[in-house]
């Protein structure tokens, strides 16, 4: 009995009580059993319980059963003849040893454990085992910290899960703040004993291939009490009181309760100078372009008025399809006087689209900045011809006029036109697949007489095309016709202008804005972004449609 009591820790089970009654009736038969023999019997019971369907089947029953059903699980007919040679199988969950129940409950989602605790006192006591909650924190929220050290410091894994991780699980992931045309990118993650909202900032212009910069906007923790505390991290005076409210599904808002912590002793001039060094990495005197100075000052005045009291809407990373040209995701791109901005590249059939997550007064966040037609590939001429902007213009404008004529044809002219368009699209898609696999097929076929096209070809910008960074890739893999969105200040008179989409490699692409004679270089954002992938393509496309309406 000493071993059973030591294993249970929560009182004797029904089997323990039945064994005690048998011991009293048959004195001397079992009273001399030593602890080594009891250890052998308990070990045999463990193996018998695990062979009876395993914890997975029992766990499923515990998660769905009510209080009475759970206690009676497995209480149907039992073939007693099969158990004569050893101890009988447990007839209910209540008869399982506590260490088996701990293992079963550790497999259940944390959301169902409160219902399990309502079944009986024994289950409620077992659910106080820290092993269960450590596993939930690890598997559901990816915590990599040593939770045992945290427990030694006075914060249990159960408190961490119940009072911090689970209540605020709905704000984990990627979000776009509602800051007018400027937008932004917020990543809310679990970081040790904190949930932190990191605002992602592009590198300083024009270093597009530098890593992203991060700034904490808020954090939630259990350090000072057993109640979750929200703190605003904006400003330069350290954390102070804040608040988070869930507005509706996939939307929440933050509020600072001590905005005086955002002010600086030197007033607005010092605040602007500090903001400018963080945002642009330079002083205003070092920015010689007058128009750029106006844009920078305008952004500071507009964004600083929010004082970290913002509304955020959930955004997803695009799912990847087998036919995608490259891995979709987030990229940093150069936008002339507006500096670096973040775009989301996604694929939709025969088109690739880049949507702005950060924007500017001309083309705000949420708008479709690039729309690439993957059914219109372009072969660039030799290097000496690539330097001539007129040669490139004739190629792109020729395709642009053809696409425009096709778009102007009435949709119901005849069924034959529709069939011809479909056949043409299928032929283009087939040719793209053949081109995509040409190098691999040729390398596998050593007897082929024709040499495969090179994987990369030389690239140079045409003379007269402006680029923020003179260091750009000098080889290209594929080029396509596309359009870019341009507009006047305040998003007035928006129009799509033709251009050239250039794929350099898996992590970089560019776009030549033909009308603006400008070149934008985009580099992949490589940060790990958990809780951010879209459940499916339908949800992602619905999010894109809503994003455009948020900032229009």
Coordinates of C-alpha atoms in Angstrom, one line a residue:
X1 CA 0.0 0.0 0.0
X2 CA 2.9 2.4 0.6
X3 CA 3.8 2.4 -3.1
X4 CA 0.1 3.0 -4.2
X5 CA -0.2 5.9 -1.8
X6 CA 3.1 7.3 -2.9
X7 CA 2.1 7.1 -6.6
X8 CA -1.4 8.5 -6.2
X9 CA -0.6 11.5 -4.0
X10 CA -4.3 12.3 -4.1
X11 CA -5.8 9.5 -2.0
X12 CA -6.4 5.8 -2.7
X13 CA -8.2 4.7 -5.8
X14 CA -11.1 2.2 -5.8
X15 CA -8.6 -0.6 -6.6
X16 CA -6.5 0.4 -3.7
X17 CA -9.5 0.3 -1.3
X18 CA -10.6 -3.1 -2.7
X19 CA -7.2 -4.5 -2.2
X20 CA -7.2 -3.2 1.4
X21 CA -10.5 -5.0 2.1
X22 CA -9.1 -8.2 0.6
X23 CA -6.0 -7.8 2.8
X24 CA -8.2 -7.5 5.9
X25 CA -10.2 -10.6 5.0
X26 CA -7.2 -12.7 4.2
X27 CA -4.8 -11.8 6.9
X28 CA -1.2 -13.0 6.4
X29 CA -1.6 -13.7 2.7
X30 CA -0.6 -10.3 1.5
X31 CA 0.5 -8.5 4.6
X32 CA 4.0 -9.9 4.3
X33 CA 4.4 -8.6 0.7
X34 CA 7.5 -6.4 0.6
X35 CA 7.8 -3.1 -1.3
X36 CA 9.8 -4.7 -4.1
X37 CA 6.8 -7.0 -4.9
X38 CA 4.4 -4.0 -4.9
X39 CA 6.7 -2.2 -7.3
X40 CA 6.5 -5.2 -9.6
X41 CA 2.7 -5.3 -9.5
X42 CA 2.4 -1.5 -10.1
X43 CA 4.7 -1.7 -13.1
X44 CA 2.7 -4.6 -14.5
X45 CA -0.5 -2.5 -14.1
X46 CA 1.1 0.4 -16.0
X47 CA 2.0 -1.9 -19.0
X48 CA -1.5 -3.4 -19.0
X49 CA -3.1 0.0 -19.0
X50 CA -1.0 1.3 -21.9
X51 CA -1.7 -1.8 -23.9
X52 CA -5.5 -1.2 -23.6
X53 CA -5.8 1.3 -26.4
X54 CA -3.1 3.7 -25.2
X55 CA -3.7 7.1 -23.6
X56 CA -4.9 8.6 -26.9
X57 CA -8.2 6.7 -26.8
X58 CA -8.8 7.4 -23.2
X59 CA -7.9 11.1 -23.7
X60 CA -10.5 11.5 -26.4
X61 CA -13.1 10.0 -24.1
X62 CA -12.1 12.3 -21.2
X63 CA -12.3 15.4 -23.4
X64 CA -15.9 14.7 -24.6
X65 CA -17.4 12.9 -21.7
X66 CA -19.5 14.6 -19.0
X67 CA -18.9 14.1 -15.2
X68 CA -20.9 10.9 -15.0
X69 CA -19.8 9.5 -18.3
X70 CA -16.1 10.0 -17.6
X71 CA -16.2 8.1 -14.4
X72 CA -18.0 5.2 -16.1
X73 CA -15.7 5.0 -19.1
X74 CA -14.9 1.4 -20.0
X75 CA -17.5 0.0 -17.5
X76 CA -19.1 -2.3 -20.1
X77 CA -18.6 -6.1 -20.3
X78 CA -15.2 -7.4 -19.4
X79 CA -14.0 -10.9 -20.2
X80 CA -12.9 -12.1 -16.8
X81 CA -11.4 -15.3 -18.2
X82 CA -8.7 -13.3 -19.9
X83 CA -7.6 -11.7 -16.7
X84 CA -7.2 -14.7 -14.4
X85 CA -3.5 -14.8 -14.9
X86 CA -2.9 -11.2 -13.8
X87 CA -4.6 -8.2 -12.3
X88 CA -7.8 -7.2 -14.0
X89 CA -7.9 -4.2 -16.5
X90 CA -9.2 -0.9 -15.1
X91 CA -13.0 -0.6 -15.5
X92 CA -13.0 3.2 -15.5
X93 CA -10.7 6.3 -15.7
X94 CA -11.0 6.6 -11.9
X95 CA -9.1 3.3 -11.5
X96 CA -6.1 4.4 -13.6
X97 CA -3.0 5.4 -11.6
X98 CA -2.4 9.1 -11.3
X99 CA 0.8 9.0 -13.3
X100 CA -1.2 7.6 -16.3
X101 CA -3.9 10.3 -15.9
X102 CA -1.2 13.0 -15.8
X103 CA 0.1 11.6 -19.2
X104 CA -3.5 11.5 -20.6
X105 CA -4.4 15.0 -19.5
X106 CA -1.1 16.4 -20.9
X107 CA -2.3 15.3 -24.3
X108 CA -5.5 17.3 -24.2
X109 CA -5.8 20.9 -25.4
X110 CA -5.7 23.4 -22.6
X111 CA -9.2 24.6 -23.6
X112 CA -10.9 21.4 -22.5
X113 CA -9.0 20.9 -19.2
X114 CA -11.4 23.1 -17.2
X115 CA -14.2 20.7 -18.2
X116 CA -12.1 17.7 -17.1
X117 CA -11.6 19.4 -13.7
X118 CA -15.4 19.4 -13.2
X119 CA -15.7 15.6 -13.4
X120 CA -14.6 14.8 -9.9
X121 CA -12.3 15.9 -7.1
X122 CA -9.6 13.4 -8.1
X123 CA -9.3 14.9 -11.6
X124 CA -9.3 18.4 -10.2
X125 CA -6.4 17.6 -7.9
X126 CA -4.4 15.9 -10.7
X127 CA -4.9 18.9 -12.9
X128 CA -2.8 20.9 -10.4
X129 CA 0.3 18.9 -11.6
X130 CA 2.7 21.3 -13.2
X131 CA 3.8 18.8 -15.8
X132 CA 0.5 19.1 -17.6
X133 CA 0.7 22.9 -17.9
X134 CA 4.4 22.9 -18.9
X135 CA 3.5 20.7 -21.8
X136 CA 0.5 22.9 -22.8
X137 CA 2.7 26.1 -22.7
X138 CA 5.4 24.3 -24.8
X139 CA 3.1 22.7 -27.4
X140 CA 0.5 25.5 -27.8
X141 CA 2.7 28.6 -27.5
X142 CA 6.1 27.3 -28.3
X143 CA 7.8 28.4 -25.1
X144 CA 11.4 27.4 -25.0
X145 CA 12.3 28.7 -21.6
X146 CA 13.0 26.4 -18.6
X147 CA 9.6 26.6 -16.9
X148 CA 10.9 24.8 -13.8
X149 CA 13.2 27.8 -13.0
X150 CA 10.2 30.1 -13.5
X151 CA 8.1 28.0 -11.1
X152 CA 10.9 28.2 -8.5
X153 CA 10.6 32.0 -8.8
X154 CA 6.9 31.9 -7.8
X155 CA 5.1 31.8 -11.1
X156 CA 3.5 28.4 -11.8
X157 CA 3.1 27.1 -15.4
X158 CA -0.6 26.8 -14.6
X159 CA -0.9 30.4 -13.7
X160 CA 1.1 31.4 -16.8
X161 CA -1.2 29.4 -19.1
X162 CA -4.5 30.2 -17.4
X163 CA -4.0 33.9 -16.6
X164 CA -1.7 35.1 -19.4
X165 CA -1.2 32.9 -22.5
X166 CA -4.8 31.6 -22.9
X167 CA -6.7 34.9 -22.2
X168 CA -4.4 36.8 -24.7
X169 CA -4.0 34.0 -27.3
X170 CA -6.3 35.9 -29.7
X171 CA -3.8 38.8 -30.2
X172 CA -0.8 36.6 -31.1
X173 CA 0.3 37.0 -34.8
X174 CA 0.6 39.8 -37.4
X175 CA -1.4 43.0 -37.3
X176 CA -1.7 46.2 -39.3
X177 CA -2.2 49.4 -37.2
X178 CA -4.7 52.0 -38.4
X179 CA -2.3 54.9 -38.9
X180 CA -4.0 56.6 -41.9
X181 CA -2.0 56.1 -45.1
X182 CA 1.2 54.9 -43.3
X183 CA 0.0 51.6 -41.9
X184 CA 2.6 49.4 -40.3
X185 CA 3.5 45.9 -39.2
X186 CA 3.0 44.6 -35.6
X187 CA 4.1 41.1 -34.5
X188 CA 2.7 39.9 -31.2
X189 CA 4.7 37.0 -29.7
X190 CA 5.3 35.1 -26.5
X191 CA 8.7 36.1 -25.2
X192 CA 9.6 34.3 -21.9
X193 CA 7.2 35.5 -19.2
X194 CA 5.9 38.2 -21.5
X195 CA 3.6 38.7 -24.4
X196 CA 5.2 41.6 -26.4
X197 CA 3.9 43.6 -29.3
X198 CA 6.9 44.4 -31.6
X199 CA 6.4 47.1 -34.3
X200 CA 8.6 46.2 -37.3
X201 CA 10.4 49.1 -39.0
X202 CA 12.2 48.8 -42.4
X203 CA 15.9 49.4 -42.5
X204 CA 17.3 52.9 -43.0
X205 CA 16.9 54.1 -46.6
X206 CA 18.2 52.8 -48.9
X207 CA 19.8 49.7 -47.3
X208 CA 17.0 47.4 -48.4
X209 CA 18.9 44.2 -47.6
X210 CA 19.6 45.1 -44.0
X211 CA 17.5 43.3 -41.3
X212 CA 14.3 44.8 -40.0
X213 CA 14.3 47.0 -36.9
X214 CA 12.0 46.3 -34.0
X215 CA 10.4 48.6 -31.4
X216 CA 8.3 47.3 -28.5
X217 CA 4.9 49.0 -28.2
X218 CA 3.4 47.1 -25.3
X219 CA 3.9 44.1 -23.1
X220 CA 1.8 41.9 -20.8
X221 CA 3.2 39.9 -17.9
X222 CA 2.6 38.2 -14.5
X223 CA 5.8 39.4 -12.8
X224 CA 4.3 41.7 -10.0
X225 CA 1.2 39.8 -9.2
X226 CA -0.9 36.7 -10.2
X227 CA -2.9 39.1 -12.5
X228 CA -1.9 39.9 -16.0
X229 CA -0.6 43.5 -16.3
X230 CA -0.6 45.5 -19.5
X231 CA 2.2 48.1 -20.0
X232 CA 2.8 50.7 -22.7
X233 CA 6.4 50.7 -23.9
X234 CA 6.1 53.8 -26.2
X235 CA 8.5 56.7 -25.4
X236 CA 11.8 56.8 -23.7
X237 CA 10.9 56.7 -20.0
X238 CA 10.4 53.0 -19.6
X239 CA 7.2 50.9 -19.2
X240 CA 4.0 52.5 -17.8
X241 CA 0.3 51.7 -17.5
X242 CA -1.6 50.7 -20.5
X243 CA -4.7 48.8 -21.6
X244 CA -5.7 46.3 -24.3
X245 CA -9.3 45.9 -25.5
X246 CA -10.7 43.4 -28.0
X247 CA -13.0 45.4 -30.3
X248 CA -14.3 42.4 -32.3
X249 CA -12.9 39.3 -33.9
X250 CA -9.5 39.8 -35.6
X251 CA -9.3 43.4 -34.2
X252 CA -8.0 44.9 -30.9
X253 CA -7.0 48.3 -29.6
X254 CA -4.3 49.6 -27.3
X255 CA -4.5 52.6 -25.0
X256 CA -1.8 54.4 -23.0
X257 CA -3.0 55.6 -19.6
X258 CA 0.1 57.8 -19.0
X259 CA 0.9 59.7 -22.2
X260 CA 3.1 62.1 -20.3
X261 CA 5.7 59.4 -20.4
X262 CA 5.9 60.0 -24.2
X263 CA 7.0 63.6 -23.8
X264 CA 10.6 64.8 -23.7
X265 CA 12.2 67.7 -21.7
X266 CA 13.2 69.5 -24.9
X267 CA 9.7 69.6 -26.3
X268 CA 8.6 68.7 -29.8
X269 CA 11.9 69.6 -31.4
X270 CA 13.8 67.1 -29.3
X271 CA 11.1 64.5 -30.0
X272 CA 11.3 65.1 -33.7
X273 CA 15.1 64.9 -33.7
X274 CA 15.0 61.6 -31.8
X275 CA 12.3 60.2 -34.0
X276 CA 14.2 61.2 -37.1
X277 CA 17.4 59.4 -36.0
X278 CA 15.4 56.3 -35.3
X279 CA 13.3 56.4 -38.4
X280 CA 15.8 57.5 -41.0
X281 CA 19.2 57.2 -39.2
X282 CA 20.2 60.8 -40.0
X283 CA 19.5 64.4 -39.1
X284 CA 17.3 66.7 -41.0
X285 CA 20.3 68.7 -42.2
X286 CA 21.8 65.6 -43.8
X287 CA 18.6 65.2 -46.0
X288 CA 19.2 67.7 -48.7
X289 CA 16.1 67.0 -50.8
X290 CA 13.5 69.6 -49.8
X291 CA 10.6 67.5 -50.9
X292 CA 11.8 64.6 -48.8
X293 CA 12.1 66.9 -45.8
X294 CA 8.5 67.9 -46.2
X295 CA 7.4 64.3 -46.4
X296 CA 9.3 63.3 -43.3
X297 CA 8.0 66.2 -41.2
X298 CA 4.4 65.4 -42.4
X299 CA 4.8 61.8 -41.3
X300 CA 6.1 62.8 -37.8
X301 CA 3.2 65.2 -37.2
X302 CA 0.6 62.7 -38.3
X303 CA 1.9 59.6 -36.5
X304 CA 2.9 61.2 -33.2
X305 CA -0.7 62.3 -32.5
X306 CA -1.8 58.8 -31.8
X307 CA 0.3 58.4 -28.6
X308 CA 0.2 54.6 -29.0
X309 CA -3.6 54.6 -28.8
X310 CA -4.2 52.5 -31.9
X311 CA -6.5 49.9 -33.5
X312 CA -5.0 46.8 -35.1
X313 CA -6.5 44.5 -37.7
X314 CA -5.2 40.9 -38.2
X315 CA -3.3 40.1 -41.4
X316 CA -2.0 36.8 -42.6
X317 CA 1.0 35.6 -44.5
X318 CA 0.0 34.2 -47.9
X319 CA -0.1 30.4 -48.2
X320 CA 2.2 28.8 -50.8
X321 CA 1.0 26.8 -53.8
X322 CA 3.1 24.4 -55.8
X323 CA 2.8 26.6 -58.9
X324 CA 4.1 29.7 -57.2
X325 CA 7.1 31.4 -58.9
X326 CA 8.8 31.8 -55.6
X327 CA 8.0 31.6 -51.9
X328 CA 5.4 34.3 -51.1
X329 CA 5.8 36.5 -48.1
X330 CA 7.0 40.0 -46.9
X331 CA 9.5 42.1 -48.7
X332 CA 11.2 45.5 -48.1
X333 CA 11.2 47.8 -51.1
X334 CA 12.6 51.2 -52.1
X335 CA 10.0 53.9 -52.9
X336 CA 12.0 57.0 -53.8
X337 CA 11.5 60.0 -51.5
X338 CA 9.2 58.0 -49.3
X339 CA 12.0 55.7 -48.2
X340 CA 11.6 51.9 -47.6
X341 CA 8.2 50.3 -47.4
X342 CA 7.0 46.8 -46.6
X343 CA 4.9 44.9 -49.2
X344 CA 3.3 41.4 -49.2
X345 CA 3.9 39.3 -52.3
X346 CA 1.2 36.7 -53.1
X347 CA 0.2 34.6 -56.1
X348 CA -3.2 34.3 -57.6
X349 CA -3.3 32.0 -60.6
X350 CA -1.4 33.7 -63.4
X351 CA -0.8 36.9 -61.5
X352 CA 1.6 38.0 -58.7
X353 CA 0.5 40.9 -56.5
X354 CA 2.4 43.0 -54.1
X355 CA 0.2 44.7 -51.4
X356 CA 1.5 47.6 -49.3
X357 CA 1.6 47.0 -45.5
X358 CA 3.2 50.4 -45.0
X359 CA 2.4 53.3 -47.2
X360 CA 2.7 57.0 -47.9
X361 CA 0.4 60.0 -48.7
X362 CA 0.5 59.1 -52.4
X363 CA -0.3 55.4 -52.3
X364 CA -1.5 54.4 -48.8
X365 CA -1.0 51.1 -47.0
X366 CA -3.4 48.4 -48.1
X367 CA -3.3 49.2 -51.8
X368 CA -2.1 46.9 -54.6
X369 CA 1.2 48.5 -55.5
X370 CA 2.3 45.9 -58.1
X371 CA 0.2 43.6 -60.3
X372 CA 2.3 41.2 -62.4
X373 CA 0.9 39.2 -65.3
X374 CA 2.8 35.9 -65.3
X375 CA 1.2 34.9 -68.6
X376 CA 3.3 37.7 -70.3
X377 CA 7.0 36.7 -69.9
X378 CA 9.6 39.0 -71.4
X379 CA 13.0 38.1 -72.8
X380 CA 15.4 41.0 -72.3
X381 CA 17.8 41.9 -75.1
X382 CA 21.6 41.8 -74.9
X383 CA 23.3 44.1 -72.3
X384 CA 24.1 46.9 -74.8
X385 CA 20.4 47.0 -75.7
X386 CA 19.2 46.8 -72.1
X387 CA 21.0 50.1 -71.4
X388 CA 18.7 51.8 -74.0
X389 CA 15.4 52.9 -72.3
X390 CA 13.7 53.3 -75.7
X391 CA 14.3 49.6 -76.5
X392 CA 12.8 48.5 -73.1
X393 CA 9.9 50.9 -73.5
X394 CA 9.0 49.5 -76.9
X395 CA 8.9 46.0 -75.6
X396 CA 6.8 46.8 -72.5
X397 CA 4.4 49.2 -74.2
X398 CA 3.8 46.6 -77.0
X399 CA 2.7 44.1 -74.5
X400 CA 0.7 46.7 -72.6
X401 CA -1.3 47.7 -75.7
X402 CA -2.0 44.0 -76.4
X403 CA -3.3 43.4 -72.9
X404 CA -5.4 46.6 -73.0
X405 CA -7.0 45.5 -76.2
X406 CA -7.8 42.1 -74.8
X407 CA -9.4 43.7 -71.7
X408 CA -11.6 46.0 -73.8
X409 CA -13.1 43.1 -75.8
X410 CA -16.8 42.5 -74.8
X411 CA -17.1 39.4 -72.6
X412 CA -20.1 38.1 -74.6
X413 CA -19.0 38.6 -78.2
X414 CA -19.0 34.8 -78.9
X415 CA -18.2 31.5 -77.3
X416 CA -15.3 31.0 -79.7
X417 CA -13.5 34.0 -78.3
X418 CA -13.8 32.6 -74.8
X419 CA -12.5 29.2 -76.0
X420 CA -9.6 30.7 -77.8
X421 CA -8.6 32.8 -74.8
X422 CA -8.8 29.7 -72.6
X423 CA -6.7 27.7 -75.0
X424 CA -4.2 30.6 -75.2
X425 CA -4.0 30.7 -71.4
X426 CA -3.4 27.0 -71.2
X427 CA -0.7 27.2 -73.8
X428 CA 1.0 30.0 -71.9
X429 CA 0.8 28.1 -68.6
X430 CA 2.2 25.0 -70.3
X431 CA 5.1 27.0 -71.8
X432 CA 5.9 28.5 -68.4
X433 CA 6.0 25.0 -66.9
X434 CA 8.3 23.8 -69.6
X435 CA 10.5 26.8 -69.2
X436 CA 10.6 26.4 -65.5
X437 CA 11.7 22.8 -65.7
X438 CA 13.9 23.1 -68.8
X439 CA 17.2 23.3 -66.9
X440 CA 16.4 20.3 -64.7
X441 CA 15.2 18.2 -67.6
X442 CA 18.2 19.0 -69.7
X443 CA 20.6 18.2 -66.9
X444 CA 19.0 14.8 -66.4
X445 CA 19.2 14.0 -70.2
X446 CA 22.9 13.8 -71.1
X447 CA 22.1 12.7 -74.7
X448 CA 20.2 15.8 -75.6
X449 CA 21.8 17.7 -78.4
X450 CA 20.3 21.1 -77.7
X451 CA 21.9 23.1 -74.8
X452 CA 19.5 24.3 -72.1
X453 CA 18.9 28.1 -71.5
X454 CA 21.1 29.5 -68.7
X455 CA 19.5 29.7 -65.3
X456 CA 20.5 33.4 -65.0
X457 CA 21.3 36.0 -67.6
X458 CA 23.1 39.4 -67.3
X459 CA 21.1 42.4 -66.2
X460 CA 21.7 46.2 -66.1
X461 CA 19.4 49.1 -65.6
X462 CA 18.7 51.4 -68.6
X463 CA 20.4 54.7 -68.6
X464 CA 18.2 57.4 -67.1
X465 CA 16.4 55.1 -64.7
X466 CA 16.8 56.3 -61.2
X467 CA 17.6 53.8 -58.4
X468 CA 17.9 54.5 -54.6
X469 CA 20.7 52.0 -54.3
X470 CA 23.3 51.6 -57.0
X471 CA 24.2 48.1 -55.7
X472 CA 21.6 45.8 -57.3
X473 CA 21.7 42.2 -58.6
X474 CA 23.4 41.9 -62.0
X475 CA 21.7 38.7 -63.2
X476 CA 18.0 37.9 -63.7
X477 CA 16.1 34.6 -63.8
X478 CA 12.7 35.7 -65.3
X479 CA 11.0 38.9 -66.4
X480 CA 7.3 39.6 -66.8
X481 CA 5.1 42.5 -67.8
X482 CA 3.3 44.2 -64.9
X483 CA 1.7 47.4 -63.7
X484 CA 2.5 49.6 -60.8
X485 CA 0.1 52.0 -58.9
X486 CA 0.9 55.7 -58.9
X487 CA -1.2 58.6 -57.6
X488 CA -1.0 62.2 -56.6
X489 CA -0.8 63.4 -53.0
X490 CA -3.8 62.2 -51.0
X491 CA -4.2 59.2 -53.3
X492 CA -5.7 61.5 -56.0
X493 CA -6.0 60.4 -59.6
X494 CA -4.7 56.8 -59.1
X495 CA -3.7 54.9 -62.2
X496 CA -1.8 51.8 -63.1
X497 CA 1.3 52.4 -65.2
X498 CA 3.2 49.6 -67.1
X499 CA 6.5 48.3 -66.0
X500 CA 8.9 45.4 -65.9
X501 CA 9.0 42.8 -63.1
X502 CA 12.4 41.3 -62.7
X503 CA 13.0 38.1 -60.6
X504 CA 16.6 38.0 -59.4
X505 CA 16.6 35.1 -57.0
X506 CA 14.4 33.5 -54.3
X507 CA 14.8 36.5 -52.0
X508 CA 15.0 39.5 -54.3
X509 CA 13.0 41.0 -57.2
X510 CA 12.7 44.4 -58.8
X511 CA 10.3 46.6 -60.7
X512 CA 11.1 49.3 -63.3
X513 CA 8.4 52.0 -63.3
X514 CA 8.5 52.9 -67.0
X515 CA 6.6 56.2 -66.7
X516 CA 8.5 57.4 -63.6
X517 CA 11.8 56.1 -65.0
X518 CA 12.4 54.7 -61.5
X519 CA 13.6 51.3 -60.2
X520 CA 12.4 49.7 -56.9
X521 CA 14.5 46.8 -55.4
X522 CA 12.7 44.4 -53.0
X523 CA 14.4 42.1 -50.5
X524 CA 12.8 39.4 -48.4
X525 CA 12.0 39.9 -44.8
X526 CA 13.5 36.7 -43.1
X527 CA 12.3 37.2 -39.5
X528 CA 10.4 34.2 -37.9
X529 CA 6.7 35.2 -37.7
X530 CA 4.8 32.6 -35.7
X531 CA 0.9 32.5 -35.6
X532 CA 0.8 34.4 -38.9
X533 CA 0.0 31.9 -41.7
X534 CA -3.5 32.0 -43.3
X535 CA -5.8 29.0 -42.6
X536 CA -6.6 28.8 -46.3
X537 CA -6.4 30.8 -49.5
X538 CA -10.1 32.0 -49.2
X539 CA -9.4 33.6 -45.8
X540 CA -6.2 35.2 -47.2
X541 CA -8.0 36.7 -50.2
X542 CA -10.8 38.0 -48.0
X543 CA -8.2 39.7 -45.8
X544 CA -6.6 41.4 -48.8
X545 CA -10.0 42.8 -49.9
X546 CA -10.7 44.1 -46.5
X547 CA -7.2 45.6 -46.2
X548 CA -7.8 47.9 -49.2
X549 CA -11.0 49.2 -47.7
X550 CA -9.2 50.0 -44.4
X551 CA -6.9 52.6 -45.8
X552 CA -8.8 53.8 -49.0

